[in-house]
Each structure stands twice: as C-alpha cells, then as structure tokens.
Amino acid sequence: MKYHSTRDKSKSLTGGEAIIKGISEDGGLFVPESFPMLPDLKTMLEMSYQGIAQLILELYLTDFTSDEIKKAVAQAYDSKFETEWIVPLAVKGDAVFLELFHGPTFAFKDMALSILPYLLKTALEKSGIKEEIVILVATSGDTGKAALEGFKDVQGTKVIVFFPEEGVSPIQRKQMLTQEGENTFVVRLNGNFDDAQNGVKKMFGDEEFNQLLSENGFVLSSANSINIGRLIPQIIYYVYGYLQLIKENVIRMGDSVNVAVPTGNFGNILAAYYAKEMGLPISKLICASNDNRILTDFFQSGTYDRRRKLMTTSSPSMDILISSNLERFMYHTSGEDESLIREKMDELSNDGVYRYQSEGDIVYPDMATEEEISYWIEFLHKKEDYIMDPHTAVAYCAYKKYCDQSADRNVTMIASTASPYKFSDKVLKSIGVEFTGCDEFEKLNLLSERMHTPVPDKLAELELLPIKHDHISDTGNMKEVTLKLLKGGV
Ligand SMILES: *Cc1c(COP(=O)(O)O)cnc(C)c1O
C-alpha cells in the first residue's frame, strides 16, 4: 500500500514514511492509494478488539511485519483501558453509543494516540533516521493530553503541546499542566485552536526552521489527526462496533447502519467513511457540529467560509473553523482530483472561502446549540438514566434531527467521544444539579452520584498533582518557544 498527497498524486510513500512525515511538503495530507476490502464479516465475528486492530492495520501498513503490528497492538490496547472490551456499546432506547472514552485520558483521542507512538517508533527503526523525533501538537483539549500520555518517555521522541489558553475545560487544562515524563512540554498559547493549528502547520512548512532543527539533531512529526497514523486506527472501532451490534442482536449481518459523529477536524467521521469504503455496511454519516457550524453550512450550501468568529462552546474539542481532514474527504469523493484540491485549499488560505458541491448524499449535516445540548443531556438522563458528555450530546441532537426529517430507521451508532467527567460543568447544569462554590473535584463527586460510577482514579488524582509546565507563547513566537524548549534553554 502506497500513500499519495492529496495535492500531488505523484508523491508515493510507504505507510511508515507517511506516518513519520505527518504532512506532505506541498501542504497536502497523505491518503492511501486505494481502499483495501474487509474480509467476510462473518469471519470476524468472534475477534477481539485487538484482533480486528491487527487485521485492519495489516491491510494499510503493508511495509510493517505482522509481528511488528502485533507488538504495537498489544502495547496500545491493554489494561490502560478501563474495560477489556476497549470500546463498549451502550444501547439506550433508540440509540446505540459507541463509547470511545475508556482510555487513559477519557476521550476518543486515546483510541489512536495509544498506538501511534508504537507505529512511529517502528517506522523510525525501519527508516534509519537518526534524529530525535519532535511531535508538535496543536490541541483543542483532548489531543494534547492523549499525545502526552502516548508519547511519554517513548525513547527517541519529544512531544510539545500548544493549547489555547481560553478554550479548554478546567480538567483538560489540569490534565496537561500536570503531565509527567522527561520528554514532554506543554505550552499555553494566547490564542484559539485555529491559531495553534496554523502555527504548528507553519512550522512544518518552514524549510529554514526545519533545517535549523535538523542541524540540532531534531526532525518534526505530527500526532494531529492530519497524520495518517491517527486515521487508520480509528477505522477499527467502527468495524468492531458493527460486529458487536450483531452479537447483541441489535442488527443482523449485512444490515445497514448509520453513524453520528461529533465533528471538529473531520478525522473521526472520516474514519467511518473509510470503513464504509472498505465494505462495512454504513449508510449515512451524520456530521454533527456545535455553534461553530462551519461544516453544517458547508454541506448544506456548498460554501466553506471560515471568515467568521470562532465561538467558545461547551464542546471545546469541536471549536474549530478549519477542518483539516475535510481535504481528504474531498479528495476521495472528487475522484482523487488533486488539482481541484490544490485550487480549493489555496482559495481557503488566501480568501478564507471556497465553493465545492460534494456529490451524492452520504453526509447528513446538522448542529446543536448550547440549549439543545443541555436539553438532550437532560432528556437522556431522565429517560434512560444515562449521561452523555456535551460532545456526544451534539451528535445525539443531530441524530434526533435526522430522525425527525427522514424515514430512514437504520440503527445509528453514536460516537461517544468523551467521558462526562471531563466536562462536568455543562453536564451538571444540564441535569439541574446545583454546584455553586464547588471546586472541580467536588463537582466530579456530584456527577459520580448521578452516573452511578466512581470518579475515575486518574481524574480524582489530578487534584493532588503538582503543576509541571509553565510555558506561555504568543501566536507570533511559537517557533522561538519551540526552539528554546528543544535546546533546553527553559
Ligand atoms: C477531537 C474530539 C472531537 C472531534 O473529532 P474530530 O476527529 O476532530 O472531528 C469530538 N469530541 C471529542 C471529545 C474530541 O476530543
């Protein structure tokens, strides 16, 4: 399997090379040259999460040996997940939740970021690269912590995370600032997520800067969802989820299902599209946005327009105006039209807007306001005694809207992307629990009573952990800060 750039098909890399590079020099993202087909689903029914992971990774990473993949899978999907199922399903009324938040940082980013370091390490060993790898991360909250945890003390790597000072939840902030590990750096950025993402993208594209790093023995790589090594592991849980639905008699073999995904950078939902292209019977992709409804507008009108103010919402991991992975989706659905992608992405960076009418109607776009998020959190709590986090509630709301206006009654898998414990304010407010004067940890206890589960240890512990990182950066000097951290001049 080779990987091309969405902006230049003549580029051809192995999976390992694409994972190391993260992003192509032309600004494009790496995409597989074709979609491998899944084997007969019947043969996969009894497989564990790890078994399915092995199978899917082997289809995409043909330059890795079976054994290398096996080791990576075993180290990634182990007891650091709260449940041996890795991704349990919760059937609640007419909705099925694919709970992707039982990893070490309680958000779905763990699904890919617990394996990426091992894939990257293996790729590095094969490539003979001698430099130390620097993982640069821009985060809207969850990626940062998941990357720090994943890469913590992984030999030959350093990880630097930029998070927007205004725009992550108190728990997310504390999770990052207390990060342990000799090779981890966390920087608070005076700006929003798009500023962070743009700054990081610029560093990747800056030849002079990369030259300078190389002279100092470093090479940049990315753990953001633009890295193909993030995308591929996310396919696993859609396949696994589908098979669990069969085993639990919710659907029968071959039935079509829909998926509803709370969407920011378009990575999670894109993985569902890849699963569909590989033969998994997925019908609709319900693309759910919050008040930053840029994708809803795009899919409804054909105009992608980032010339608007980014809003801070209760689902901060989706507060994004530049959905990077949409580029991959457009590439695949336009018949791999690289020149069209170049043109549109140039328009986006020069004018902040482009028009593109996507073919077909695989995607159903919709959004949820803050009131709607609260409404549906409370609704499901009352009706099913089940509590969703605000991101998941955005997807649930879009799913409800879809049901209202469509006769389609396919079972829908709702990607449940974060533990409610990470976003206790909004959840408690929604279900009508008074918490004035409570600190973060008292709030977790209040929520614990309603969830009928203990506060996860790793979150309860945060209260006692010391702050380890105090770096700050403006949007204009991310490069300088990065250099300083790497050279140890802290
Ligand atoms: C990252 C994230 C999302 C958005 O996922 P994308 O792949 O960026 O679309 C949604 N919910 C949570 C909790 C997240 O951490």
Short mmCIF file of C-alpha atoms and ligand atoms in Angstrom, two decimals:
data_model
loop_
_atom_site.label_atom_id
_atom_site.label_comp_id
_atom_site.label_asym_id
_atom_site.label_seq_id
_atom_site.Cartn_x
_atom_site.Cartn_y
_atom_site.Cartn_z
CA MET A 1 0.00 0.00 0.00
CA LYS A 2 1.35 3.37 -1.04
CA TYR A 3 0.30 6.80 0.14
CA HIS A 4 -0.14 9.88 -2.05
CA SER A 5 -0.51 13.54 -1.16
CA THR A 6 -4.00 14.99 -1.66
CA ARG A 7 -2.29 17.81 -3.54
CA ASP A 8 0.17 15.74 -5.56
CA LYS A 9 -0.59 12.19 -6.60
CA SER A 10 2.90 11.63 -7.95
CA LYS A 11 4.22 11.50 -4.39
CA SER A 12 4.37 7.90 -3.29
CA LEU A 13 5.33 6.87 0.24
CA THR A 14 5.10 3.73 2.33
CA GLY A 15 2.85 3.78 5.37
CA GLY A 16 5.82 4.15 7.67
CA GLU A 17 7.19 7.08 5.70
CA ALA A 18 3.81 8.80 5.68
CA ILE A 19 3.49 8.36 9.45
CA ILE A 20 6.95 9.82 10.06
CA LYS A 21 6.33 12.82 7.79
CA GLY A 22 2.85 13.57 9.10
CA ILE A 23 2.07 16.07 6.35
CA SER A 24 3.34 16.43 2.80
CA GLU A 25 5.70 19.33 1.84
CA ASP A 26 3.07 20.57 -0.60
CA GLY A 27 0.68 21.08 2.32
CA GLY A 28 -1.40 18.05 1.32
CA LEU A 29 -2.37 15.14 3.53
CA PHE A 30 -1.36 11.56 2.91
CA VAL A 31 -4.06 9.23 1.65
CA PRO A 32 -3.99 5.53 0.75
CA GLU A 33 -3.81 4.84 -2.98
CA SER A 34 -6.88 2.60 -2.66
CA PHE A 35 -9.26 1.24 -0.04
CA PRO A 36 -8.50 -2.36 0.92
CA MET A 37 -11.61 -4.52 1.31
CA LEU A 38 -12.56 -6.10 4.63
CA PRO A 39 -12.79 -9.88 4.67
CA ASP A 40 -16.22 -11.51 5.02
CA LEU A 41 -17.60 -10.02 8.25
CA LYS A 42 -18.72 -13.48 9.41
CA THR A 43 -15.10 -14.48 9.78
CA MET A 44 -14.50 -11.53 12.10
CA LEU A 45 -17.45 -12.02 14.45
CA GLU A 46 -15.52 -13.67 17.25
CA MET A 47 -12.47 -11.45 17.04
CA SER A 48 -11.34 -9.29 19.92
CA TYR A 49 -10.70 -5.57 19.53
CA GLN A 50 -7.02 -6.40 19.24
CA GLY A 51 -7.71 -9.00 16.56
CA ILE A 52 -9.62 -6.53 14.43
CA ALA A 53 -6.94 -3.93 15.01
CA GLN A 54 -4.32 -6.37 13.73
CA LEU A 55 -6.35 -7.16 10.64
CA ILE A 56 -7.05 -3.54 9.67
CA LEU A 57 -3.53 -2.29 10.36
CA GLU A 58 -2.09 -5.08 8.23
CA LEU A 59 -4.29 -4.03 5.33
CA TYR A 60 -2.94 -0.48 5.43
CA LEU A 61 0.61 -0.81 6.74
CA THR A 62 1.96 -3.39 4.33
CA ASP A 63 5.53 -2.25 4.98
CA PHE A 64 5.23 -3.45 8.60
CA THR A 65 5.61 -7.11 9.50
CA SER A 66 2.76 -8.95 11.17
CA ASP A 67 4.89 -9.23 14.24
CA GLU A 68 5.63 -5.52 14.40
CA ILE A 69 1.93 -4.75 14.21
CA LYS A 70 1.14 -7.37 16.81
CA LYS A 71 3.58 -5.81 19.27
CA ALA A 72 2.18 -2.33 18.69
CA VAL A 73 -1.40 -3.53 19.17
CA ALA A 74 -0.53 -5.41 22.34
CA GLN A 75 1.17 -2.37 23.87
CA ALA A 76 -1.59 0.02 22.85
CA TYR A 77 -4.82 -1.76 23.72
CA ASP A 78 -4.08 -3.19 27.14
CA SER A 79 -5.05 -2.57 30.73
CA LYS A 80 -4.66 1.19 30.40
CA PHE A 81 -8.21 0.98 29.08
CA GLU A 82 -10.89 0.76 31.74
CA THR A 83 -12.58 -2.23 30.17
CA GLU A 84 -11.32 -5.34 28.45
CA TRP A 85 -13.78 -4.60 25.63
CA ILE A 86 -11.77 -1.45 24.92
CA VAL A 87 -14.86 0.07 23.26
CA PRO A 88 -18.10 -0.98 24.96
CA LEU A 89 -21.50 -0.38 23.38
CA ALA A 90 -24.34 1.17 25.36
CA VAL A 91 -27.80 0.59 23.92
CA LYS A 92 -30.12 3.29 25.28
CA GLY A 93 -33.61 3.43 23.84
CA ASP A 94 -33.40 4.00 20.12
CA ALA A 95 -29.73 4.96 20.22
CA VAL A 96 -26.53 2.99 20.41
CA PHE A 97 -23.47 4.66 21.92
CA LEU A 98 -20.05 3.52 20.87
CA GLU A 99 -18.13 4.52 23.99
CA LEU A 100 -14.72 5.62 22.81
CA PHE A 101 -13.68 7.26 26.06
CA HIS A 102 -12.42 4.45 28.27
CA GLY A 103 -8.74 5.09 27.56
CA PRO A 104 -6.15 6.74 29.80
CA THR A 105 -7.26 10.34 29.13
CA PHE A 106 -11.02 9.74 28.86
CA ALA A 107 -11.54 10.97 25.32
CA PHE A 108 -11.65 9.19 21.98
CA LYS A 109 -8.23 10.53 21.01
CA ASP A 110 -6.79 7.67 23.07
CA MET A 111 -8.07 5.19 20.51
CA ALA A 112 -5.44 6.30 18.00
CA LEU A 113 -2.87 8.01 20.20
CA SER A 114 -2.25 4.95 22.31
CA ILE A 115 -0.95 3.11 19.24
CA LEU A 116 0.60 5.91 17.16
CA PRO A 117 3.82 6.12 19.22
CA TYR A 118 4.50 2.43 18.64
CA LEU A 119 3.76 2.68 14.93
CA LEU A 120 6.01 5.71 14.68
CA LYS A 121 8.81 4.05 16.63
CA THR A 122 8.68 1.00 14.39
CA ALA A 123 8.63 3.20 11.28
CA LEU A 124 11.67 5.09 12.56
CA GLU A 125 13.62 1.94 13.22
CA LYS A 126 12.94 0.81 9.65
CA SER A 127 13.88 4.17 8.14
CA GLY A 128 17.29 4.51 9.73
CA ILE A 129 16.54 8.11 10.74
CA LYS A 130 18.98 9.13 13.44
CA GLU A 131 17.48 12.41 14.57
CA GLU A 132 15.24 12.71 17.56
CA ILE A 133 11.59 13.00 16.58
CA VAL A 134 9.72 16.04 17.84
CA ILE A 135 5.97 15.60 17.97
CA LEU A 136 4.38 19.03 17.61
CA VAL A 137 0.76 19.17 18.67
CA ALA A 138 -1.90 21.83 18.46
CA THR A 139 -4.81 20.83 20.65
CA SER A 140 -8.32 21.91 21.36
CA GLY A 141 -8.00 19.95 24.60
CA ASP A 142 -8.14 16.20 24.20
CA THR A 143 -5.42 15.52 21.62
CA GLY A 144 -2.81 17.24 23.75
CA LYS A 145 -3.27 15.06 26.78
CA ALA A 146 -3.67 11.89 24.75
CA ALA A 147 -0.46 12.63 22.82
CA LEU A 148 1.45 13.46 26.01
CA GLU A 149 0.31 10.20 27.60
CA GLY A 150 1.00 8.20 24.45
CA PHE A 151 4.50 9.55 23.84
CA LYS A 152 5.52 9.97 27.47
CA ASP A 153 9.04 8.51 27.90
CA VAL A 154 8.99 6.90 24.45
CA GLN A 155 12.68 6.80 23.54
CA GLY A 156 13.85 8.96 20.66
CA THR A 157 10.86 11.33 20.86
CA LYS A 158 9.95 14.62 22.43
CA VAL A 159 6.42 15.97 22.48
CA ILE A 160 5.47 19.66 22.55
CA VAL A 161 1.83 20.61 23.00
CA PHE A 162 0.32 24.04 22.37
CA PHE A 163 -3.14 24.57 23.84
CA PRO A 164 -5.27 27.71 23.58
CA GLU A 165 -5.32 29.49 26.92
CA GLU A 166 -9.01 30.29 26.54
CA GLY A 167 -10.82 27.28 25.27
CA VAL A 168 -10.08 24.10 27.14
CA SER A 169 -12.03 22.82 30.10
CA PRO A 170 -10.51 23.12 33.61
CA ILE A 171 -9.98 19.37 33.77
CA GLN A 172 -8.34 19.27 30.35
CA ARG A 173 -6.06 22.09 31.43
CA LYS A 174 -5.08 20.40 34.65
CA GLN A 175 -4.54 17.09 32.85
CA MET A 176 -2.00 18.72 30.56
CA LEU A 177 -0.23 21.01 33.00
CA THR A 178 0.43 18.13 35.40
CA GLN A 179 1.86 15.86 32.71
CA GLU A 180 4.82 13.76 33.73
CA GLY A 181 7.64 12.46 31.53
CA GLU A 182 11.11 13.78 30.79
CA ASN A 183 10.29 14.34 27.11
CA THR A 184 7.01 16.26 27.46
CA PHE A 185 6.46 20.02 27.10
CA VAL A 186 3.20 21.90 27.44
CA VAL A 187 2.73 25.49 26.29
CA ARG A 188 -0.24 27.75 26.91
CA LEU A 189 -0.97 29.78 23.79
CA ASN A 190 -2.50 33.25 23.79
CA GLY A 191 -4.96 32.47 21.00
CA ASN A 192 -7.59 29.99 19.92
CA PHE A 193 -7.33 26.49 18.48
CA ASP A 194 -7.10 27.65 14.89
CA ASP A 195 -4.17 29.89 15.85
CA ALA A 196 -2.49 26.91 17.46
CA GLN A 197 -3.14 24.67 14.47
CA ASN A 198 -1.97 27.32 11.99
CA GLY A 199 1.20 27.99 13.97
CA VAL A 200 2.03 24.30 14.04
CA LYS A 201 1.27 23.86 10.35
CA LYS A 202 3.55 26.80 9.57
CA MET A 203 6.41 25.24 11.48
CA PHE A 204 6.02 22.06 9.45
CA GLY A 205 6.14 24.03 6.19
CA ASP A 206 9.05 26.29 7.16
CA GLU A 207 12.14 24.93 5.39
CA GLU A 208 14.62 27.15 7.12
CA PHE A 209 13.24 26.22 10.52
CA ASN A 210 13.33 22.52 9.70
CA GLN A 211 16.91 22.89 8.51
CA LEU A 212 17.84 24.55 11.77
CA LEU A 213 16.18 21.77 13.75
CA SER A 214 17.98 19.16 11.71
CA GLU A 215 21.32 20.80 12.49
CA ASN A 216 20.41 20.42 16.14
CA GLY A 217 19.52 16.76 15.72
CA PHE A 218 15.72 17.03 15.54
CA VAL A 219 13.07 16.24 12.98
CA LEU A 220 9.41 17.25 13.26
CA SER A 221 6.47 14.89 13.14
CA SER A 222 2.80 15.27 13.86
CA ALA A 223 0.35 13.49 16.11
CA ASN A 224 -2.58 15.63 15.00
CA SER A 225 -5.36 13.99 13.08
CA ILE A 226 -3.70 15.01 9.84
CA ASN A 227 -1.31 12.10 10.49
CA ILE A 228 -2.50 9.03 8.61
CA GLY A 229 -1.31 7.01 11.62
CA ARG A 230 -4.16 8.61 13.56
CA LEU A 231 -6.80 7.93 10.98
CA ILE A 232 -6.20 4.22 10.34
CA PRO A 233 -6.59 3.06 13.98
CA GLN A 234 -9.91 4.93 14.12
CA ILE A 235 -11.39 2.62 11.47
CA ILE A 236 -11.07 -0.28 13.91
CA TYR A 237 -13.86 0.72 16.27
CA TYR A 238 -16.46 1.21 13.59
CA VAL A 239 -15.88 -2.32 12.38
CA TYR A 240 -15.76 -3.63 15.94
CA GLY A 241 -18.91 -1.70 16.86
CA TYR A 242 -20.80 -3.12 13.90
CA LEU A 243 -19.83 -6.66 14.87
CA GLN A 244 -20.87 -6.09 18.49
CA LEU A 245 -24.27 -4.90 17.28
CA ILE A 246 -24.71 -8.23 15.55
CA LYS A 247 -23.59 -10.18 18.59
CA GLU A 248 -26.01 -8.27 20.79
CA ASN A 249 -28.85 -8.92 18.34
CA VAL A 250 -29.42 -5.26 17.64
CA ILE A 251 -28.88 -5.80 13.91
CA ARG A 252 -28.43 -8.75 11.59
CA MET A 253 -25.40 -9.47 9.45
CA GLY A 254 -25.42 -7.18 6.43
CA ASP A 255 -27.92 -4.64 7.80
CA SER A 256 -27.06 -1.03 7.05
CA VAL A 257 -26.27 1.26 9.95
CA ASN A 258 -25.72 4.99 10.23
CA VAL A 259 -23.10 6.69 12.32
CA ALA A 260 -23.41 10.04 14.07
CA VAL A 261 -20.16 11.76 14.90
CA PRO A 262 -19.49 14.96 16.86
CA THR A 263 -17.12 16.58 14.44
CA GLY A 264 -14.27 19.07 14.65
CA ASN A 265 -11.30 18.31 12.45
CA PHE A 266 -13.33 15.72 10.48
CA GLY A 267 -10.99 12.90 11.49
CA ASN A 268 -13.33 10.62 13.39
CA ILE A 269 -16.11 10.80 10.81
CA LEU A 270 -13.59 10.32 8.00
CA ALA A 271 -12.55 7.03 9.59
CA ALA A 272 -16.20 5.94 9.37
CA TYR A 273 -16.12 6.86 5.69
CA TYR A 274 -13.00 4.74 5.22
CA ALA A 275 -14.76 1.83 6.96
CA LYS A 276 -17.68 2.27 4.58
CA GLU A 277 -15.40 2.30 1.55
CA MET A 278 -13.81 -0.90 2.86
CA GLY A 279 -17.17 -2.63 2.72
CA LEU A 280 -18.70 -2.05 6.16
CA PRO A 281 -22.47 -1.53 5.61
CA ILE A 282 -22.60 2.10 6.71
CA SER A 283 -25.28 4.17 5.06
CA LYS A 284 -25.38 7.75 6.39
CA LEU A 285 -22.64 9.73 8.04
CA ILE A 286 -24.38 12.17 10.36
CA CYS A 287 -21.92 15.04 10.71
CA ALA A 288 -22.71 16.91 13.91
CA SER A 289 -21.42 20.40 14.70
CA ASN A 290 -21.80 22.77 17.63
CA ASP A 291 -22.40 26.52 17.36
CA ASN A 292 -19.31 26.69 15.16
CA ARG A 293 -21.45 25.26 12.40
CA ILE A 294 -18.97 25.64 9.58
CA LEU A 295 -19.37 22.05 8.37
CA THR A 296 -23.16 22.18 8.63
CA ASP A 297 -23.13 25.27 6.42
CA PHE A 298 -20.64 23.72 4.04
CA PHE A 299 -22.55 20.50 3.48
CA GLN A 300 -25.84 22.36 3.22
CA SER A 301 -24.73 25.15 0.90
CA GLY A 302 -21.51 24.05 -0.79
CA THR A 303 -19.67 27.08 0.55
CA TYR A 304 -16.86 26.66 3.05
CA ASP A 305 -16.41 30.01 4.71
CA ARG A 306 -14.05 30.45 7.62
CA ARG A 307 -14.49 34.21 7.70
CA ARG A 308 -16.39 34.13 10.96
CA LYS A 309 -15.61 34.34 14.62
CA LEU A 310 -14.74 31.16 16.43
CA MET A 311 -17.12 30.60 19.30
CA THR A 312 -16.17 29.03 22.59
CA THR A 313 -18.70 26.33 23.46
CA SER A 314 -19.24 23.58 26.00
CA SER A 315 -17.79 21.13 23.44
CA PRO A 316 -14.36 22.75 23.08
CA SER A 317 -12.80 19.84 21.21
CA MET A 318 -15.05 20.79 18.30
CA ASP A 319 -14.38 24.54 18.38
CA ILE A 320 -12.65 24.58 15.04
CA LEU A 321 -13.07 26.55 11.83
CA ILE A 322 -10.54 24.71 9.70
CA SER A 323 -11.48 21.07 9.49
CA SER A 324 -8.26 19.69 8.09
CA ASN A 325 -9.48 16.21 7.24
CA LEU A 326 -12.23 17.51 5.01
CA GLU A 327 -9.46 17.82 2.44
CA ARG A 328 -9.10 14.05 2.41
CA PHE A 329 -12.84 13.55 2.06
CA MET A 330 -12.99 15.95 -0.89
CA TYR A 331 -10.04 14.21 -2.49
CA HIS A 332 -11.69 10.81 -2.32
CA THR A 333 -15.17 11.96 -3.31
CA SER A 334 -13.94 14.11 -6.20
CA GLY A 335 -12.36 11.11 -7.92
CA GLU A 336 -8.94 11.99 -6.49
CA ASP A 337 -8.81 15.34 -8.25
CA GLU A 338 -5.52 16.69 -6.90
CA SER A 339 -5.61 19.93 -8.90
CA LEU A 340 -9.10 20.71 -7.64
CA ILE A 341 -7.90 20.16 -4.06
CA ARG A 342 -4.89 22.44 -4.61
CA GLU A 343 -7.15 25.12 -6.01
CA LYS A 344 -9.69 24.93 -3.16
CA MET A 345 -7.06 24.86 -0.43
CA ASP A 346 -5.32 27.87 -1.98
CA GLU A 347 -8.63 29.73 -2.01
CA LEU A 348 -9.16 28.79 1.62
CA SER A 349 -5.78 30.09 2.71
CA ASN A 350 -5.88 33.22 0.51
CA ASP A 351 -9.54 34.24 0.68
CA GLY A 352 -10.87 32.23 3.61
CA VAL A 353 -13.63 30.76 1.47
CA TYR A 354 -14.26 28.28 -1.34
CA ARG A 355 -17.18 26.62 -3.06
CA TYR A 356 -17.38 22.91 -3.58
CA GLN A 357 -20.56 20.96 -4.13
CA SER A 358 -19.95 17.45 -2.91
CA GLU A 359 -21.52 14.66 -4.93
CA GLY A 360 -24.14 12.33 -3.51
CA ASP A 361 -25.68 12.48 -0.09
CA ILE A 362 -23.58 10.25 2.13
CA VAL A 363 -23.29 13.05 4.68
CA TYR A 364 -26.21 14.40 6.64
CA PRO A 365 -25.06 17.62 8.32
CA ASP A 366 -26.68 19.21 11.36
CA MET A 367 -25.79 21.10 14.50
CA ALA A 368 -26.72 21.64 18.13
CA THR A 369 -26.97 24.91 20.03
CA GLU A 370 -25.97 25.18 23.70
CA GLU A 371 -29.66 24.94 24.70
CA GLU A 372 -30.14 21.84 22.59
CA ILE A 373 -27.06 20.21 24.10
CA SER A 374 -28.46 20.77 27.60
CA TYR A 375 -31.91 19.63 26.54
CA TRP A 376 -30.70 16.30 25.18
CA ILE A 377 -28.34 15.62 28.08
CA GLU A 378 -31.24 16.05 30.46
CA PHE A 379 -33.64 14.14 28.21
CA LEU A 380 -31.47 11.04 28.10
CA HIS A 381 -30.65 11.25 31.77
CA LYS A 382 -34.35 11.31 32.69
CA LYS A 383 -35.43 8.73 30.17
CA GLU A 384 -32.59 6.21 30.31
CA ASP A 385 -30.60 7.19 33.39
CA TYR A 386 -27.63 7.61 31.03
CA ILE A 387 -25.36 10.64 30.98
CA MET A 388 -23.63 11.94 27.86
CA ASP A 389 -20.84 14.48 27.66
CA PRO A 390 -21.57 17.69 25.67
CA HIS A 391 -19.72 16.50 22.53
CA THR A 392 -21.68 13.28 22.42
CA ALA A 393 -24.87 15.27 23.02
CA VAL A 394 -24.14 17.30 19.88
CA ALA A 395 -24.13 14.06 17.90
CA TYR A 396 -27.26 12.81 19.65
CA CYS A 397 -29.05 16.05 18.79
CA ALA A 398 -28.06 15.84 15.12
CA TYR A 399 -29.22 12.22 15.11
CA LYS A 400 -32.61 13.24 16.55
CA LYS A 401 -32.97 15.93 13.92
CA TYR A 402 -32.16 13.42 11.22
CA CYS A 403 -34.82 11.02 12.56
CA ASP A 404 -37.36 13.86 12.56
CA GLN A 405 -36.97 14.55 8.90
CA SER A 406 -36.15 11.18 7.44
CA ALA A 407 -37.97 7.88 7.13
CA ASP A 408 -34.63 6.08 7.46
CA ARG A 409 -34.81 3.83 10.55
CA ASN A 410 -31.37 2.26 10.34
CA VAL A 411 -29.74 1.66 13.69
CA THR A 412 -27.37 4.54 14.37
CA MET A 413 -24.06 4.23 16.17
CA ILE A 414 -23.36 7.44 18.02
CA ALA A 415 -19.68 8.07 18.53
CA SER A 416 -19.44 8.87 22.22
CA THR A 417 -16.22 10.81 22.34
CA ALA A 418 -15.60 11.93 25.90
CA SER A 419 -16.29 10.95 29.45
CA PRO A 420 -18.87 13.25 31.09
CA TYR A 421 -16.35 13.64 33.94
CA LYS A 422 -14.18 15.78 31.67
CA PHE A 423 -16.96 18.31 31.19
CA SER A 424 -18.76 18.31 34.50
CA ASP A 425 -19.96 21.96 34.47
CA LYS A 426 -22.15 21.64 31.42
CA VAL A 427 -23.39 18.20 32.38
CA LEU A 428 -24.33 19.16 35.95
CA LYS A 429 -26.02 22.34 34.77
CA SER A 430 -27.99 20.38 32.18
CA ILE A 431 -29.31 17.83 34.64
CA GLY A 432 -30.12 20.52 37.17
CA VAL A 433 -27.52 19.90 39.85
CA GLU A 434 -26.53 22.99 41.81
CA PHE A 435 -22.74 23.35 42.18
CA THR A 436 -22.08 26.97 43.08
CA GLY A 437 -18.98 27.20 45.24
CA CYS A 438 -17.83 23.67 44.46
CA ASP A 439 -14.30 23.09 43.21
CA GLU A 440 -13.55 20.84 40.23
CA PHE A 441 -13.23 17.78 42.38
CA GLU A 442 -16.39 18.30 44.35
CA LYS A 443 -18.14 18.59 41.01
CA LEU A 444 -16.74 15.24 39.95
CA ASN A 445 -18.20 13.72 43.10
CA LEU A 446 -21.59 15.26 42.43
CA LEU A 447 -21.50 13.79 38.96
CA SER A 448 -20.38 10.44 40.28
CA GLU A 449 -23.60 10.14 42.28
CA ARG A 450 -25.68 10.71 39.15
CA MET A 451 -23.55 8.47 36.94
CA HIS A 452 -23.61 5.60 39.47
CA THR A 453 -19.91 5.08 38.75
CA PRO A 454 -16.86 6.06 40.79
CA VAL A 455 -14.82 9.07 39.65
CA PRO A 456 -12.02 7.57 37.51
CA ASP A 457 -8.83 7.42 39.60
CA LYS A 458 -6.76 9.35 37.09
CA LEU A 459 -9.16 12.30 37.29
CA ALA A 460 -9.60 12.13 41.05
CA GLU A 461 -5.80 12.17 41.44
CA LEU A 462 -5.43 15.37 39.44
CA GLU A 463 -6.41 17.38 42.47
CA LEU A 464 -3.18 16.41 44.21
CA LEU A 465 -0.75 16.53 41.31
CA PRO A 466 1.69 19.45 41.08
CA ILE A 467 1.75 21.75 38.03
CA LYS A 468 4.80 20.85 35.98
CA HIS A 469 4.65 23.17 32.99
CA ASP A 470 4.57 26.97 32.94
CA HIS A 471 5.47 27.94 29.39
CA ILE A 472 3.47 30.61 27.58
CA SER A 473 3.59 31.65 23.94
CA ASP A 474 2.01 34.26 21.72
CA THR A 475 0.77 33.17 18.30
CA GLY A 476 3.69 35.03 16.74
CA ASN A 477 6.53 33.30 18.56
CA MET A 478 5.67 29.61 18.61
CA LYS A 479 8.80 28.91 16.61
CA GLU A 480 11.08 30.62 19.10
CA VAL A 481 9.41 28.87 22.02
CA THR A 482 9.79 25.50 20.30
CA LEU A 483 13.48 26.06 19.66
CA LYS A 484 14.07 27.19 23.18
CA LEU A 485 12.37 24.15 24.66
CA LEU A 486 14.32 21.80 22.43
CA LYS A 487 17.64 23.38 23.16
CA GLY A 488 16.91 23.04 26.85
CA GLY A 489 17.07 26.77 27.46
CA VAL A 490 13.96 26.69 29.59
C1 LIG B 1 -11.37 15.63 18.99
C2 LIG B 1 -12.72 15.46 19.52
C3 LIG B 1 -13.85 15.56 18.69
C4 LIG B 1 -13.74 15.90 17.22
O1 LIG B 1 -13.16 14.86 16.48
P1 LIG B 1 -12.55 15.17 15.03
O2 LIG B 1 -11.89 13.91 14.64
O3 LIG B 1 -11.59 16.31 15.21
O4 LIG B 1 -13.68 15.54 14.16
C5 LIG B 1 -15.09 15.35 19.26
N1 LIG B 1 -15.24 15.09 20.58
C6 LIG B 1 -14.18 15.00 21.40
C7 LIG B 1 -14.41 14.74 22.83
C8 LIG B 1 -12.90 15.16 20.90
O5 LIG B 1 -11.85 15.07 21.74
#
